[in-house]
Short mmCIF file of C-alpha atoms in Angstrom, two decimals:
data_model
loop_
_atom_site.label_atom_id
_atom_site.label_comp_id
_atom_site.label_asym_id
_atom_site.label_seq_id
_atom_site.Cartn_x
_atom_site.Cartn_y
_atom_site.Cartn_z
CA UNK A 1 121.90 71.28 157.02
CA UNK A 2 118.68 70.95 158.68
CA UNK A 3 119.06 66.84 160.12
CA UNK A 4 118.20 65.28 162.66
CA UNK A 5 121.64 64.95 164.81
CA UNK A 6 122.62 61.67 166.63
CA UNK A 7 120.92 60.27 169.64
CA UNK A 8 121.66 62.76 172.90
CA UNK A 9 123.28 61.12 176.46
CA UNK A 10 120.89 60.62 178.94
CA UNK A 11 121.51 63.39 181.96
CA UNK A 12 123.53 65.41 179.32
CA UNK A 13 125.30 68.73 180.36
CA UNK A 14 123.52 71.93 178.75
CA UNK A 15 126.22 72.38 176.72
CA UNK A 16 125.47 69.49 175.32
CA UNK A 17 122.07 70.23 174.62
CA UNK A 18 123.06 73.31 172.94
CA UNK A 19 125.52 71.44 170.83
CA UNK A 20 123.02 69.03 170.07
CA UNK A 21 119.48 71.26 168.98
CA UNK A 22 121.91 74.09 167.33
CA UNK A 23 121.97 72.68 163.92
CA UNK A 24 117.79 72.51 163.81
CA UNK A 25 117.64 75.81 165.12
CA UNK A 26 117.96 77.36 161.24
CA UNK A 27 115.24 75.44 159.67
CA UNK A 28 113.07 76.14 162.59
CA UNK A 29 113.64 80.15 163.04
CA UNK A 30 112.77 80.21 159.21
CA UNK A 31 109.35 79.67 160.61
CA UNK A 32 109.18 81.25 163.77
CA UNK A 33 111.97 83.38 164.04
CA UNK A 34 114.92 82.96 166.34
CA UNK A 35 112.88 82.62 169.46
CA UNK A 36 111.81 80.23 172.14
CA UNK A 37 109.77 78.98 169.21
CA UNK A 38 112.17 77.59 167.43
CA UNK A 39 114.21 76.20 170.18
CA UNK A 40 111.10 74.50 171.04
CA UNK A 41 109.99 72.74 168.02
CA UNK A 42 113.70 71.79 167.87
CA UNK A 43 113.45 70.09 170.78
CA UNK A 44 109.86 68.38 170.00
CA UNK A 45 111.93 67.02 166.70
CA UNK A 46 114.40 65.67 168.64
CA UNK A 47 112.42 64.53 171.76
CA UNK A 48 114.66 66.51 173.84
CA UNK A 49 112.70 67.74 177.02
CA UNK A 50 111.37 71.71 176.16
CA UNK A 51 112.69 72.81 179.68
CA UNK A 52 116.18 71.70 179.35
CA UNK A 53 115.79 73.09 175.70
CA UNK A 54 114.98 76.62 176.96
CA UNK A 55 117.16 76.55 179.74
CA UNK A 56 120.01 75.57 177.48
CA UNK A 57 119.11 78.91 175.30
CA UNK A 58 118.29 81.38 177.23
CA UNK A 59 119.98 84.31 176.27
CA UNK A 60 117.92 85.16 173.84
CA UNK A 61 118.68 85.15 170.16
CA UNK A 62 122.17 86.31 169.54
CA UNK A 63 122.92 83.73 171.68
CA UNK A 64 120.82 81.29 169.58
CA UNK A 65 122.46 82.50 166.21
CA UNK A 66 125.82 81.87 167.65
CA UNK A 67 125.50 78.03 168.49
CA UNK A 68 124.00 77.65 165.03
CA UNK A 69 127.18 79.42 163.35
CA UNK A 70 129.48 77.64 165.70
CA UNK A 71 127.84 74.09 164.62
CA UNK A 72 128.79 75.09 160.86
CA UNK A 73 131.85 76.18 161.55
CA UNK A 74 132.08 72.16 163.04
CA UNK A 75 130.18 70.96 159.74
CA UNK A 76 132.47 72.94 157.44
CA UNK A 77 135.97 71.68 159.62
CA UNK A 78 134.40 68.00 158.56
CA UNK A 79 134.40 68.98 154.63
CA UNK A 80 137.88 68.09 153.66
CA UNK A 81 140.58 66.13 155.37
CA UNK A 82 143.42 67.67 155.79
CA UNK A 83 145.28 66.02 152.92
CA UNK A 84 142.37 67.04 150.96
CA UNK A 85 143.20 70.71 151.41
CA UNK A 86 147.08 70.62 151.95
CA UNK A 87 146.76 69.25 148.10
CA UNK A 88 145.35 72.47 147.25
CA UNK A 89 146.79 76.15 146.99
CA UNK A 90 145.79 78.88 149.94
CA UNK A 91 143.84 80.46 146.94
CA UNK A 92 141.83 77.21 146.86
CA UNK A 93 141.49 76.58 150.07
CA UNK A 94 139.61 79.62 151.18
CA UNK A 95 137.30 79.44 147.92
CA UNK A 96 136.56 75.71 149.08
CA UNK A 97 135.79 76.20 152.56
CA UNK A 98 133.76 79.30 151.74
CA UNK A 99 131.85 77.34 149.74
CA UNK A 100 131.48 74.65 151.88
CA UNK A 101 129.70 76.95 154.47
CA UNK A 102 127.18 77.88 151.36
CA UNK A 103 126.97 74.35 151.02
CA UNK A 104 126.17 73.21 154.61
CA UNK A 105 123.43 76.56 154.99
CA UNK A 106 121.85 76.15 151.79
CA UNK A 107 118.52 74.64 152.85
CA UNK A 108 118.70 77.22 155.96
CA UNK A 109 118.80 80.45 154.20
CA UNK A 110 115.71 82.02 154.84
CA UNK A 111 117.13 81.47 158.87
CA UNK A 112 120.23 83.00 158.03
CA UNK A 113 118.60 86.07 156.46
CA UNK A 114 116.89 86.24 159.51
CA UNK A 115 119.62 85.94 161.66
CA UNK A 116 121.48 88.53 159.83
CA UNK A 117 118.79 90.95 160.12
CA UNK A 118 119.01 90.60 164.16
CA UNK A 119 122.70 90.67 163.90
CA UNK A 120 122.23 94.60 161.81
CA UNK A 121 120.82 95.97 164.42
CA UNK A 122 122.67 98.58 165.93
CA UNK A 123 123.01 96.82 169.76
CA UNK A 124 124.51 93.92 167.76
CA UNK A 125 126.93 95.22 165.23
CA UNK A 126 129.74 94.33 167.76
CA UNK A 127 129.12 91.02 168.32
CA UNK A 128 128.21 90.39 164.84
CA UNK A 129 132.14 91.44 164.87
CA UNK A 130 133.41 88.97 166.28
CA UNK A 131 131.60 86.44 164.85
CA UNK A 132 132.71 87.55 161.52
CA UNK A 133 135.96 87.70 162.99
CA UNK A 134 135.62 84.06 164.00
CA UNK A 135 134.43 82.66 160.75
CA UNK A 136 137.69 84.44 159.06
CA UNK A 137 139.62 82.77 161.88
CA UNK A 138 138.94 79.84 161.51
CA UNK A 139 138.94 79.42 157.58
CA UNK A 140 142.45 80.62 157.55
CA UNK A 141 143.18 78.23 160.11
CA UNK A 142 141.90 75.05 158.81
CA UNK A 143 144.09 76.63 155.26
CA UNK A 144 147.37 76.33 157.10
CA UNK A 145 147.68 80.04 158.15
CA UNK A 146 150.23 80.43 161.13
CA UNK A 147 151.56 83.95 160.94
CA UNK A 148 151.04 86.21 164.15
CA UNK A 149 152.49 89.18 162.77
CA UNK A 150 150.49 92.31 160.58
CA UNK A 151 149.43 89.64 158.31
CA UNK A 152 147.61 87.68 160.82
CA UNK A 153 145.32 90.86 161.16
CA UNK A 154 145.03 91.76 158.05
CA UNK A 155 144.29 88.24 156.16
CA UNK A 156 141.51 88.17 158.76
CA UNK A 157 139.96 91.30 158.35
CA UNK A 158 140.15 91.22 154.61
CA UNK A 159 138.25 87.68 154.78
CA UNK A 160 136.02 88.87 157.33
CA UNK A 161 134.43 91.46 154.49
CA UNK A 162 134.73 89.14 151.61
CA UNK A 163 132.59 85.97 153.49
CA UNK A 164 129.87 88.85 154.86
CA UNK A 165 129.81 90.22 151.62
CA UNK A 166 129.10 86.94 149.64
CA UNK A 167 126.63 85.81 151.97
CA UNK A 168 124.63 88.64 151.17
CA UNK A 169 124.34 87.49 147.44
CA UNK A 170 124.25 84.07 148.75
CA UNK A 171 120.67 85.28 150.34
CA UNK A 172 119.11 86.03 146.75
CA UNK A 173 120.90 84.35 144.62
CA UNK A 174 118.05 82.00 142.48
CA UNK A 175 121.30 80.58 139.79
CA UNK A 176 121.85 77.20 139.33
CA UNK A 177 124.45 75.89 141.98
CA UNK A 178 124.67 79.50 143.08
CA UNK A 179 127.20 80.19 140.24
CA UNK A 180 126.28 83.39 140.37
CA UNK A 181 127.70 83.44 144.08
CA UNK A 182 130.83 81.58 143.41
CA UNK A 183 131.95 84.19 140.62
CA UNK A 184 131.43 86.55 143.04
CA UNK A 185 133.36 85.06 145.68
CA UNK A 186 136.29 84.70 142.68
CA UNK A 187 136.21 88.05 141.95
CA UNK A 188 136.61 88.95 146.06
CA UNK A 189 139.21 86.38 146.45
CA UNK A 190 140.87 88.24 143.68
CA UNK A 191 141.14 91.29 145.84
CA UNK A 192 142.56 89.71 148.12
CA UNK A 193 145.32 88.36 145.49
CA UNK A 194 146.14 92.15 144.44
CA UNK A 195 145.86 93.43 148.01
CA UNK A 196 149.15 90.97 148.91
CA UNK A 197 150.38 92.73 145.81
CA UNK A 198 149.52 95.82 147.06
CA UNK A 199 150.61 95.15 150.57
CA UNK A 200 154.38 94.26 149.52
CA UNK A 201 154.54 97.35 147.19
CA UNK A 202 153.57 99.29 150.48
CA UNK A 203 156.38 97.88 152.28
CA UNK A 204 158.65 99.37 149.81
CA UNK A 205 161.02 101.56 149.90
CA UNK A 206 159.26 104.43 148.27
CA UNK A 207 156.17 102.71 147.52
CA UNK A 208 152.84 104.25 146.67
CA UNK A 209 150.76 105.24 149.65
CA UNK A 210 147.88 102.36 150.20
CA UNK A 211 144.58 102.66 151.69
CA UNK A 212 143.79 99.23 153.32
CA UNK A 213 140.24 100.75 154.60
CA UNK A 214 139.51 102.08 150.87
CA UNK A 215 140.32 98.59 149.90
CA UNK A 216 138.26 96.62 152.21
CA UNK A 217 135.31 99.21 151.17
CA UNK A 218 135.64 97.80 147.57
CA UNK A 219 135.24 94.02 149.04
CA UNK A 220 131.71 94.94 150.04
CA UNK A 221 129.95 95.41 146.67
CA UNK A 222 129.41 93.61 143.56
CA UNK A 223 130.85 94.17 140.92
CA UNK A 224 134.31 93.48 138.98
CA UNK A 225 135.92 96.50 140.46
#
């Protein structure tokens, strides 16, 4: 993902700064971490004035890691039109899009291993949260989702452990095309197959008890289970 982006306005708004450096900030934190560092040499790629660079980040590196995610989640919306994935089935849809984020941070891992080792800490866990929350958000979003009932929640929270989970074998994974990733992602997306299953059983007359946070626990390891 690491490119140089398209010229910048002159007299632009920081927000527009932000927008603009966010996608270098990866590559640049995989040498320097997510600090003023990186948002400088950013800014010396780009020729964007240091100042305005720091001034546009300075809220330290959460803040940093966010306008990186956010500019994927942008990349990722660009993948496929939205013929592209209306021709394909909700199952495919989230595998594609999922991928498509591997895709666009590929070249940027080492920053993203980074960035989730600042997001672990313990002062961070919330708003690591919500961004994981986000990311499931807007997948099922760009797949057609529209519910706003139980589901809504649950598709969300279910995705939310599946994408954090396969981005920590994305980290390490050394296979050719990641395929080592992807069948891992299958086998998650599975889960979420037999938890709809599941889920309908539940609602049942006389169904068997479920335990939705047992199930999200088994989303977080490897395995075939």
């Amino acid at each position: 993902m690491s490119k140089k982006p398209e010229r910048l306005r002159e007299d632009p708004t920081l927000d527009e700064v932000r927008a603009f450096l966010a996608p270098l900030l990866a590559s640049q934190a995989a040498f320097d971490g997510w600090n003023d560092k990186a948002v400088a040499a950013a800014a010396d790629l780009t020729g964007v004035d240091a100042d305005l660079a720091r001034l546009a980040f300075n809220e330290g590196p959460v803040d940093m890691i966010d306008a990186w995610f956010l500019s994927v989640d942008e990349a990722m919306a660009a993948k496929y039109s939205q013929d592209e994935l209306d021709a394909m089935k909700i199952r495919e849809r989230i595998t594609a899009l999922v991928t498509a984020r591997m895709d666009i941070m590929e070249s940027d891992r080492e920053g993203l291993r980074r960035a989730l080792a600042i997001l672990s800490m313990p002062q961070n866990l919330r708003v690591a949260a919500k961004m994981g929350w986000r990311v499931a958000d807007k997948m099922w979003r760009l797949a057609g989702d529209t519910a706003t009932d139980y589901n809504h929640y649950t598709k969300r929270v279910m995705l939310s452990a599946v994408y954090g989970s396969t981005m920590g074998v994305f980290l390490d994974d050394h296979s050719e095309d990641y395929a080592e990733t992807k069948a891992f992602l299958d086998r998650r997306i599975e889960n979420i197959m037999q938890f709809e299953k599941a889920k309908a059983k539940l609602l049942r007359p006389g169904g068997d008890r479920f335990s939705m946070a047992r199930f999200i626990g088994r989303l977080r390891y490897r395995g075939n289970a």
